[in-house]
Tab-separated table of C-alpha atoms in Angstrom:
chain	number	residue	atom	x	y	z
A	1	MET	CA	213.341	153.947	110.280
A	2	ILE	CA	214.325	150.306	112.089
A	3	GLU	CA	212.145	149.412	114.920
A	4	TYR	CA	213.181	147.487	118.292
A	5	ARG	CA	211.849	145.088	119.384
A	6	ILE	CA	213.282	143.838	123.090
A	7	ASP	CA	213.162	140.162	123.839
A	8	ARG	CA	213.282	140.346	127.718
A	9	ARG	CA	213.555	136.571	127.749
A	10	SER	CA	216.280	135.916	125.690
A	11	GLY	CA	219.313	136.007	127.672
A	12	ILE	CA	220.677	138.649	125.537
A	13	ALA	CA	221.593	141.804	127.226
A	14	THR	CA	219.333	144.907	125.879
A	15	TYR	CA	221.599	146.698	124.331
A	16	LEU	CA	223.095	143.781	122.572
A	17	GLN	CA	219.353	143.075	121.220
A	18	ILE	CA	219.689	146.754	119.986
A	19	VAL	CA	223.169	146.527	118.052
A	20	GLN	CA	222.278	142.742	116.748
A	21	GLN	CA	218.527	144.453	115.174
A	22	THR	CA	220.861	147.228	113.512
A	23	LYS	CA	223.379	144.850	112.384
A	24	GLN	CA	220.845	142.283	110.851
A	25	ALA	CA	218.927	145.982	109.266
A	26	LEU	CA	222.303	147.071	107.519
A	27	ARG	CA	222.537	143.601	106.266
A	28	LEU	CA	219.415	142.973	104.700
A	29	GLY	CA	219.482	147.040	103.656
A	30	LEU	CA	216.463	148.077	106.004
A	31	LEU	CA	218.771	150.346	106.822
A	32	GLU	CA	221.507	152.229	104.280
A	33	PRO	CA	224.495	154.949	104.493
A	34	GLY	CA	223.060	158.390	105.515
A	35	ASP	CA	220.170	156.619	107.111
A	36	ARG	CA	219.516	157.896	110.562
A	37	LEU	CA	218.921	155.963	113.539
A	38	PRO	CA	215.734	156.324	115.825
A	39	PRO	CA	216.534	158.952	118.614
A	40	ALA	CA	217.210	157.297	121.544
A	41	ARG	CA	213.784	159.499	122.983
A	42	GLU	CA	211.894	157.116	120.146
A	43	VAL	CA	213.814	154.260	121.170
A	44	VAL	CA	212.705	154.343	124.749
A	45	GLU	CA	209.574	155.611	124.544
A	46	ALA	CA	208.120	152.600	122.662
A	47	THR	CA	210.145	149.600	124.387
A	48	ALA	CA	210.423	151.131	128.233
A	49	VAL	CA	214.002	150.898	127.838
A	50	ASN	CA	216.211	153.104	130.278
A	51	PRO	CA	217.606	155.322	128.132
A	52	ASN	CA	221.240	154.827	128.486
A	53	THR	CA	220.815	151.514	127.250
A	54	VAL	CA	220.036	152.705	124.053
A	55	LEU	CA	222.809	155.574	124.328
A	56	LYS	CA	225.078	151.887	124.958
A	57	ALA	CA	224.151	150.272	121.801
A	58	TYR	CA	224.445	153.590	119.554
A	59	ARG	CA	228.157	153.852	121.141
A	60	GLU	CA	228.755	150.754	120.349
A	61	LEU	CA	227.616	151.322	117.250
A	62	GLU	CA	229.524	153.701	116.992
A	63	ARG	CA	232.959	152.428	118.117
A	64	GLU	CA	232.653	149.476	115.280
A	65	GLY	CA	232.596	152.495	112.780
A	66	LEU	CA	228.852	151.105	111.577
A	67	VAL	CA	227.472	154.532	112.608
A	68	GLU	CA	228.290	158.361	113.413
A	69	ALA	CA	226.763	160.520	116.141
A	70	ARG	CA	226.554	164.223	114.587
A	71	ARG	CA	225.903	166.922	117.342
A	72	GLY	CA	222.364	168.090	117.848
A	73	LEU	CA	221.130	165.739	114.515
A	74	GLY	CA	221.039	162.438	115.319
A	75	THR	CA	223.026	159.223	114.962
A	76	PHE	CA	223.609	158.546	111.102
A	77	VAL	CA	224.275	155.250	109.499
A	78	ARG	CA	227.897	155.389	107.994
A	79	LYS	CA	228.476	152.155	106.101
A	80	ALA	CA	226.508	149.006	105.544
A	81	LEU	CA	227.262	145.900	106.882
A	82	GLY	CA	229.129	143.561	104.451
A	83	THR	CA	227.753	142.760	101.013
A	84	THR	CA	224.137	144.120	101.403
A	85	VAL	CA	222.427	141.068	100.468
A	86	GLY	CA	218.560	141.942	100.656
A	87	ASP	CA	217.850	141.762	97.064
A	88	SER	CA	220.808	140.008	96.068
A	89	PRO	CA	220.791	136.600	93.463
A	90	LEU	CA	221.719	135.343	96.729
A	91	ARG	CA	219.004	135.609	98.776
A	92	ALA	CA	216.550	134.438	95.763
A	93	GLU	CA	218.690	131.147	95.180
A	94	LEU	CA	218.624	129.906	98.974
A	95	VAL	CA	214.662	130.811	99.217
A	96	ALA	CA	214.349	128.470	95.966
A	97	TRP	CA	217.059	126.071	98.460
A	98	VAL	CA	214.717	126.584	101.331
A	99	GLU	CA	212.037	125.761	99.464
A	100	ARG	CA	213.242	122.596	98.087
A	101	ALA	CA	214.023	121.446	101.498
A	102	ARG	CA	210.486	121.915	102.563
A	103	ARG	CA	209.278	119.971	99.635
A	104	GLU	CA	211.574	116.977	100.283
A	105	GLY	CA	210.295	116.982	104.067
A	106	LEU	CA	213.167	118.660	106.340
A	107	GLU	CA	211.801	120.146	109.422
A	108	ARG	CA	212.759	123.728	110.146
A	109	ASP	CA	215.205	122.635	112.520
A	110	ASP	CA	217.100	119.840	110.164
A	111	VAL	CA	217.188	123.483	107.501
A	112	ALA	CA	218.870	125.712	110.273
A	113	ALA	CA	220.862	122.575	111.174
A	114	LEU	CA	222.565	122.069	107.697
A	115	PHE	CA	222.757	125.882	107.418
A	116	ALA	CA	224.685	126.726	110.568
A	117	ALA	CA	226.739	122.800	109.436
A	118	ALA	CA	227.400	124.553	106.046
A	119	LEU	CA	228.647	128.181	107.718
A	120	ASP	CA	231.263	125.973	110.052
A	121	GLU	CA	232.704	124.494	107.092
A	122	HIS	CA	233.502	127.819	105.133
A	123	PHE	CA	233.485	130.784	107.798
A	124	GLN	CA	236.317	130.237	110.310
A	125	ASP	CA	235.852	133.256	112.255
A	126	ARG	CA	232.080	132.413	113.321
A	127	LYS	CA	232.333	133.915	116.725
A	128	GLU	CA	233.387	137.276	115.541
A	129	GLU	CA	230.682	137.112	112.858
A	130	GLN	CA	228.104	136.763	115.039
A	131	ARG	CA	228.507	139.118	117.837
B	1	MET	CA	230.793	166.053	136.890
B	2	THR	CA	228.107	163.465	138.347
B	3	THR	CA	226.309	165.615	141.128
B	4	THR	CA	223.843	164.064	143.434
B	5	ALA	CA	219.930	163.913	143.895
B	6	ILE	CA	219.549	162.058	147.028
B	7	GLU	CA	222.221	161.419	149.792
B	8	ALA	CA	220.893	159.953	153.085
B	9	SER	CA	223.671	159.217	155.575
B	10	ALA	CA	222.415	157.171	158.880
B	11	LEU	CA	218.601	157.647	158.726
B	12	GLY	CA	216.352	156.668	160.758
B	13	LYS	CA	213.015	157.035	161.187
B	14	ARG	CA	210.716	155.677	164.155
B	15	PHE	CA	206.735	156.960	164.547
B	16	ALA	CA	206.299	156.352	167.743
B	17	ARG	CA	208.672	157.235	170.658
B	18	ARG	CA	208.859	153.754	171.452
B	19	GLY	CA	207.925	152.062	168.339
B	20	ASN	CA	209.565	150.323	165.704
B	21	TRP	CA	211.796	151.772	163.453
B	22	ALA	CA	210.440	151.786	160.237
B	23	LEU	CA	213.953	152.656	158.987
B	24	ARG	CA	217.086	152.971	160.259
B	25	ASP	CA	220.902	153.399	159.570
B	26	CYS	CA	220.263	153.881	155.797
B	27	SER	CA	223.350	155.859	153.895
B	28	PHE	CA	223.080	155.633	149.970
B	29	ARG	CA	223.403	158.200	147.316
B	30	LEU	CA	221.914	158.689	144.062
B	31	PRO	CA	223.284	160.207	141.561
B	32	ALA	CA	221.336	162.601	139.503
B	33	GLY	CA	220.001	161.663	136.081
B	34	ARG	CA	219.400	157.874	137.058
B	35	VAL	CA	216.580	155.787	137.286
B	36	CYS	CA	216.577	153.744	140.250
B	37	ALA	CA	214.165	150.994	141.418
B	38	LEU	CA	213.195	151.124	144.712
B	39	VAL	CA	212.699	147.334	145.935
B	40	GLY	CA	212.123	144.994	149.469
B	41	VAL	CA	209.563	143.045	151.151
B	42	ASN	CA	206.056	144.869	152.595
B	43	GLY	CA	207.209	147.170	155.664
B	44	ALA	CA	210.847	147.370	154.738
B	45	GLY	CA	210.410	150.739	154.457
B	46	LYS	CA	210.052	152.031	151.174
B	47	SER	CA	207.255	154.691	151.349
B	48	THR	CA	209.247	155.737	154.910
B	49	LEU	CA	212.192	156.501	152.455
B	50	LEU	CA	209.996	158.312	149.593
B	51	ALA	CA	207.937	160.586	152.267
B	52	LEU	CA	211.291	161.303	153.971
B	53	ALA	CA	212.846	162.129	150.282
B	54	ALA	CA	209.431	164.269	149.422
B	55	GLY	CA	209.773	166.245	153.114
B	56	LEU	CA	206.303	165.206	154.251
B	57	ILE	CA	208.202	163.639	157.603
B	58	ALA	CA	211.007	164.773	159.494
B	59	PRO	CA	213.260	161.891	160.485
B	60	THR	CA	213.987	160.694	163.556
B	61	GLU	CA	217.961	160.313	163.209
B	62	GLY	CA	220.606	161.160	160.415
B	63	GLY	CA	219.691	163.049	157.526
B	64	ILE	CA	218.639	163.422	154.271
B	65	THR	CA	220.105	166.134	151.441
B	66	VAL	CA	217.452	166.237	148.512
B	67	LEU	CA	219.195	167.932	144.720
B	68	GLY	CA	222.084	169.331	147.405
B	69	GLY	CA	219.538	170.573	150.079
B	70	HIS	CA	216.824	170.152	152.755
B	71	PRO	CA	213.629	168.080	151.209
B	72	ALA	CA	211.302	171.025	152.000
B	73	ASP	CA	213.424	173.608	149.809
B	74	ALA	CA	213.602	171.106	146.703
B	75	ARG	CA	210.112	171.029	146.656
B	76	PRO	CA	209.263	172.998	143.633
B	77	ASP	CA	211.383	170.553	141.538
B	78	LEU	CA	209.823	167.562	143.023
B	79	GLY	CA	207.056	165.127	141.376
B	80	TYR	CA	205.986	162.703	144.435
B	81	VAL	CA	203.182	160.477	143.286
B	82	ALA	CA	202.300	158.564	146.760
B	83	GLN	CA	200.540	155.250	147.073
B	84	ASP	CA	197.490	156.199	147.416
B	85	LYS	CA	197.923	159.241	144.981
B	86	PRO	CA	195.724	161.372	147.255
B	87	MET	CA	193.702	164.174	145.255
B	88	TYR	CA	191.077	166.380	145.544
B	89	PRO	CA	187.858	163.845	145.155
B	90	GLN	CA	185.262	166.494	144.551
B	91	LEU	CA	187.532	167.970	141.949
B	92	THR	CA	186.435	166.508	138.164
B	93	VAL	CA	189.719	165.686	136.210
B	94	ALA	CA	189.656	169.037	134.347
B	95	GLU	CA	189.543	171.024	137.305
B	96	THR	CA	192.634	168.570	138.835
B	97	LEU	CA	194.704	169.753	135.508
B	98	ARG	CA	193.997	173.149	136.048
B	99	MET	CA	194.540	173.581	139.298
B	100	GLY	CA	198.282	172.131	138.620
B	101	ALA	CA	198.558	174.613	136.462
B	102	ASP	CA	197.778	177.031	138.642
B	103	LEU	CA	199.884	175.806	141.461
B	104	ASN	CA	203.150	175.961	139.321
B	105	PRO	CA	203.385	179.093	137.044
B	106	GLY	CA	206.140	179.121	134.485
B	107	ARG	CA	206.885	175.279	134.708
B	108	TRP	CA	203.707	173.993	133.877
B	109	ASP	CA	203.558	171.759	130.560
B	110	ARG	CA	200.063	171.209	129.481
B	111	ASP	CA	200.878	169.427	126.377
B	112	THR	CA	202.421	166.646	128.590
B	113	ALA	CA	199.548	166.812	131.095
B	114	GLU	CA	196.710	166.733	127.993
B	115	ARG	CA	199.092	164.036	126.659
B	116	ILE	CA	198.740	161.313	129.568
B	117	VAL	CA	195.275	162.197	130.598
B	118	SER	CA	193.784	161.492	126.856
B	119	GLY	CA	196.172	158.433	126.205
B	120	GLY	CA	193.628	156.532	128.911
B	121	ALA	CA	189.642	157.955	127.673
B	122	LEU	CA	189.372	160.302	130.540
B	123	ASP	CA	186.268	161.958	130.749
B	124	ARG	CA	187.463	165.542	132.056
B	125	ASP	CA	183.970	166.270	133.683
B	126	ALA	CA	184.574	162.838	135.896
B	127	ARG	CA	185.050	163.410	139.354
B	128	ILE	CA	188.529	162.197	140.329
B	129	ARG	CA	186.402	160.019	143.232
B	130	SER	CA	183.932	158.619	140.962
B	131	LEU	CA	187.662	157.135	138.728
B	132	SER	CA	189.002	153.506	139.368
B	133	GLY	CA	192.700	153.114	140.831
B	134	GLY	CA	194.532	153.014	137.375
B	135	GLN	CA	192.633	156.322	135.705
B	136	ARG	CA	193.716	158.127	139.142
B	137	THR	CA	197.257	156.852	138.945
B	138	ARG	CA	196.785	157.955	135.330
B	139	VAL	CA	196.371	161.706	136.703
B	140	ALA	CA	198.316	161.670	139.089
B	141	LEU	CA	201.412	160.988	137.180
B	142	ALA	CA	199.923	163.908	134.568
B	143	LEU	CA	200.467	165.826	137.801
B	144	ALA	CA	203.609	164.982	138.735
B	145	LEU	CA	205.347	164.940	134.979
B	146	ALA	CA	203.678	167.789	134.290
B	147	LYS	CA	205.548	169.976	136.385
B	148	ARG	CA	208.540	168.885	134.889
B	149	PRO	CA	210.494	168.028	138.178
B	150	ARG	CA	213.952	166.901	138.437
B	151	LEU	CA	213.571	164.717	140.695
B	152	LEU	CA	210.311	162.336	140.365
B	153	LEU	CA	209.856	159.745	143.779
B	154	LEU	CA	207.132	157.220	142.593
B	155	ASP	CA	205.671	154.489	145.415
B	156	GLU	CA	204.553	151.734	143.412
B	157	PRO	CA	203.429	153.679	140.445
B	158	MET	CA	202.639	150.896	138.123
B	159	ALA	CA	200.314	148.610	140.609
B	160	ASP	CA	196.969	149.369	139.519
B	161	LEU	CA	197.571	149.728	135.816
B	162	ASP	CA	196.363	147.427	133.175
B	163	PRO	CA	199.517	145.830	130.839
B	164	LEU	CA	199.083	148.791	128.045
B	165	ALA	CA	198.641	151.592	130.855
B	166	ARG	CA	201.927	150.024	131.775
B	167	ARG	CA	204.029	150.011	128.850
B	168	GLU	CA	202.491	153.407	127.532
B	169	LEU	CA	203.369	155.004	131.156
B	170	MET	CA	206.376	153.374	131.276
B	171	GLY	CA	208.036	154.647	127.990
B	172	LEU	CA	206.742	158.067	128.913
B	173	LEU	CA	208.913	157.883	132.206
B	174	MET	CA	211.639	156.686	130.201
B	175	ALA	CA	211.199	159.767	127.174
B	176	THR	CA	211.544	161.969	130.302
B	177	VAL	CA	214.532	161.197	131.353
B	178	ALA	CA	215.975	161.100	127.863
B	179	GLU	CA	214.736	164.483	127.163
B	180	GLN	CA	214.982	166.289	130.504
B	181	GLY	CA	217.635	164.366	132.336
B	182	THR	CA	215.120	163.511	135.422
B	183	THR	CA	216.156	161.320	138.020
B	184	ILE	CA	213.648	158.663	139.104
B	185	LEU	CA	213.312	156.698	142.569
B	186	MET	CA	210.501	154.274	142.208
B	187	SER	CA	209.418	151.233	144.533
B	188	SER	CA	208.107	148.311	142.889
B	189	HIS	CA	207.407	144.286	143.743
B	190	VAL	CA	208.195	143.226	140.220
B	191	ILE	CA	211.283	142.745	139.639
B	192	ALA	CA	210.962	142.337	135.555
B	193	GLU	CA	209.390	145.177	134.950
B	194	LEU	CA	212.164	146.738	136.690
B	195	GLU	CA	215.285	145.463	135.157
B	196	ASP	CA	215.065	147.061	131.425
B	197	SER	CA	213.710	150.694	133.000
B	198	CYS	CA	216.081	151.197	135.713
B	199	ASP	CA	219.701	151.651	135.843
B	200	HIS	CA	220.026	151.902	139.513
B	201	LEU	CA	219.290	150.035	142.652
B	202	LEU	CA	217.931	150.527	146.038
B	203	VAL	CA	216.905	147.344	147.810
B	204	ILE	CA	215.940	147.850	151.708
B	205	GLY	CA	215.312	145.179	154.249
B	206	ASP	CA	214.143	145.602	157.566
B	207	GLY	CA	214.661	149.223	157.822
B	208	ARG	CA	218.184	149.164	156.023
B	209	VAL	CA	219.718	148.793	153.051
B	210	ARG	CA	220.495	145.736	151.310
B	211	LEU	CA	221.681	146.666	148.394
B	212	ALA	CA	222.426	149.879	146.560
B	213	GLY	CA	224.237	150.902	143.303
B	214	ASP	CA	224.571	150.820	139.788
B	215	MET	CA	222.816	147.652	138.426
B	216	GLU	CA	225.244	146.526	135.986
B	217	GLU	CA	227.848	147.539	139.146
B	218	LEU	CA	225.909	145.058	141.473
B	219	LEU	CA	225.009	142.265	139.057
B	220	ALA	CA	228.982	142.150	138.050
B	221	ALA	CA	230.321	141.954	141.933
B	222	HIS	CA	228.044	138.895	142.367
B	223	ARG	CA	228.481	134.670	140.751
B	224	LEU	CA	226.448	131.693	140.738
B	225	LEU	CA	228.605	128.738	141.531
B	226	ASP	CA	227.210	125.108	141.047
B	227	GLY	CA	229.005	122.503	142.161
B	228	PRO	CA	228.971	119.399	144.478
B	229	ALA	CA	227.839	119.967	147.736
B	230	GLN	CA	230.456	118.694	151.083
B	231	ASP	CA	230.027	116.025	153.321
B	232	GLY	CA	230.667	116.197	156.626
B	233	THR	CA	230.832	118.995	158.902
B	234	SER	CA	231.204	122.157	156.697
B	235	GLY	CA	227.865	121.924	154.869
B	236	ALA	CA	228.493	125.268	153.734
B	237	GLY	CA	229.034	125.036	150.450
B	238	PRO	CA	232.142	126.125	148.016
B	239	GLU	CA	235.514	126.454	149.819
B	240	LEU	CA	236.596	129.884	148.982
B	241	GLY	CA	238.744	132.313	149.504
B	242	GLN	CA	238.459	135.405	152.494
B	243	ASP	CA	237.429	138.173	150.313
B	244	THR	CA	234.208	135.949	149.329
B	245	VAL	CA	231.150	136.411	150.857
B	246	VAL	CA	228.239	133.431	150.458
B	247	VAL	CA	225.103	135.582	150.406
B	248	SER	CA	222.792	132.510	149.891
B	249	HIS	CA	223.502	128.387	149.693
B	250	THR	CA	221.433	125.764	148.514
B	251	THR	CA	221.818	121.805	148.878
B	252	THR	CA	220.110	119.831	146.456
B	253	GLY	CA	221.491	115.883	147.104
B	254	ARG	CA	224.616	115.866	145.519
B	255	GLN	CA	224.549	119.662	144.288
B	256	CYS	CA	225.041	122.822	145.889
B	257	THR	CA	224.316	126.345	144.490
B	258	ALA	CA	225.804	129.352	146.026
B	259	LEU	CA	225.442	132.974	145.192
B	260	VAL	CA	228.573	134.635	146.441
B	261	ARG	CA	229.932	138.275	146.558
B	262	ASP	CA	233.963	138.590	145.615
B	263	ALA	CA	236.426	139.991	143.112
B	264	GLY	CA	236.035	137.175	140.470
B	265	ALA	CA	238.587	134.606	141.122
B	266	ALA	CA	238.612	131.623	140.018
B	267	PRO	CA	235.939	129.374	141.283
B	268	PRO	CA	237.000	126.531	142.903
B	269	ASP	CA	237.765	122.737	141.017
B	270	GLY	CA	234.771	121.082	140.337
B	271	TRP	CA	232.647	124.201	140.704
B	272	ARG	CA	231.002	126.543	137.348
B	273	ALA	CA	230.441	130.082	137.721
B	274	ALA	CA	227.419	131.969	135.754
B	275	GLU	CA	226.523	135.458	135.947
B	276	PRO	CA	223.383	135.668	138.318
B	277	SER	CA	219.873	137.296	137.195
B	278	LEU	CA	218.801	140.586	138.934
B	279	GLU	CA	215.837	138.950	140.842
B	280	GLU	CA	218.564	135.761	142.427
B	281	VAL	CA	220.336	138.326	144.016
B	282	ILE	CA	217.897	140.841	145.310
B	283	VAL	CA	216.113	137.517	146.456
B	284	ALA	CA	218.980	136.289	147.895
B	285	TYR	CA	219.739	139.422	149.869
B	286	LEU	CA	216.082	139.756	151.126
B	287	ARG	CA	215.950	135.761	152.325
B	288	ASN	CA	219.322	136.334	154.223
B	289	PRO	CA	219.254	139.595	156.355
B	290	GLU	CA	221.945	138.159	158.191
B	291	VAL	CA	224.648	138.879	155.291
B	292	PRO	CA	226.375	142.308	155.353
B	293	GLY	CA	224.514	144.416	152.436
B	294	LEU	CA	226.575	145.915	149.963
B	295	ALA	CA	226.420	149.377	149.056
B	296	LEU	CA	228.666	150.482	145.803
B	297	ASP	CA	229.177	154.399	145.477
B	298	THR	CA	229.493	155.484	141.768
B	299	VAL	CA	230.876	158.995	142.391
B	300	PHE	CA	234.940	157.941	141.716
B	301	ALA	CA	234.188	155.202	139.445
B	302	ALA	CA	235.865	155.549	135.827
B	303	PRO	CA	232.747	156.148	132.876
B	304	LYS	CA	231.634	152.902	131.685
B	305	GLU	CA	232.952	151.287	128.610
B	306	ALA	CA	230.740	149.939	126.208
B	307	THR	CA	231.947	146.300	126.322
B	308	ALA	CA	231.021	143.769	123.428
C-alpha cells in the first residue's frame, strides 16, 4: 500500500503530488496491477487534504489509463508504468555507478546534473515523461 | 445537481439600534459538500455570520437560509462549535458525552465521540472546567461530530490545538466529509493551514463579502504581474484593458508588482504574469477595501475537467 506525503512548500499542486507519487510507485514496482489505491477516506485522514483533491488525482490517473475505479470496491491499478525498474539489473548498475561517482569525489548535485544531461541527450520527450 | 447548504442575501446585523454594522449587505452561496474557509481580520464579522447561520441570533436585515430553510429548523442537522466552546463546566467528560447521546437520539455516533476524546488522553472523570483550552476543543468537536450533522459551523476550531491534535482533527474532519458529504464552514486566521483542506473560500472585511467562491476558480481569476514601474503621472502600474481590476500594486525602485483580476489577456509588453498564492490574493483584498469584492457563484459552472 502506498502512503502519500504532501509537501506544502513544493509549489506543486497537491493533486499533482498524489499523481506523481503514484506514478513513482508504479515505476518502482511498489504498486502492481491489481493493487488497490488507498481509499480517499484514508488518504484525507492521514494528510488532512480535501477529499476532492484526492478524487481529482485518482480521476487523472484513470484518465491516463493507469488505474480504474470499480464501483463500491475502490480504485485499482490497471497497468505498471513503463518497464518495472524496481529490482532490475539496470538499477543495480546505476547504484554501482553512483557509488563510483561518489568515491571519485562528485557531489550530489554533480551526479544529478550528469544524470539530467544524459536524460536530455537520449529522451526528447522529457517534459512529457516528467508530467 | 448541486444543492445549497447556506445562502445569504443582503444579510446584515447590528447589535445596537444606532451601533455599527457587524455585518452588512452580505450575499453568497455555499454549495453542499464543500469545505469553506471563512477568513477576515479581527472584528470583520466572522463569528456574527456563524452565529446567524446557526440560528442563535436573528438578522437585522436581509435573510439567510440554511439547508434550504430557516436556520432554526435546520438545527437537528447542524453542528456548531463556538469560539469559546460553551459547555457545562460542572459536568465530567463522560457526562457531557452521555448528554450528547441523550440529546441526539437516533443519530448519535458513539464510536466517533469516543475516538475523538480518547485521541487526547482525556480523563473521563475530569470536569469540563478543569480542562485546558485544547482539551475543551476536543470535547466540543466530539459533541459536534458525533451528532453526524449535515452542516458543521466551526469558529476557529484549531486555534488552541497543538500541532499533532491539529493534524489529527483536521484529518478527521476531512474523513467525515469524504464519508458523509458533510458541508463545513470554518473560520481561521492561518491561511496556510486552510489551503489544502478547504475547496471554497469566503473572505469578509468590514462586514462585507470581499471574496466568495470555489478556491481554484478564485485563484484562476487573478494574476500577479511584474514589470517596470511607470514614470510620471499615472503611477498606477501597468497599462491594462478596461475589464481589468487592479487589486493591489506596489512599486519598489524601478519594479512594479500588481495583483490584477482579468479575463486572462496577454500581459502588456515587458510584463511577466504569474499565478498568485492564496495568501497573496486574500491579503490584497483585505488591505484594499476600496476594490470591489468578487463573488463567484458555482451553481451553473460546468463540471471541472481534470487538467494536468
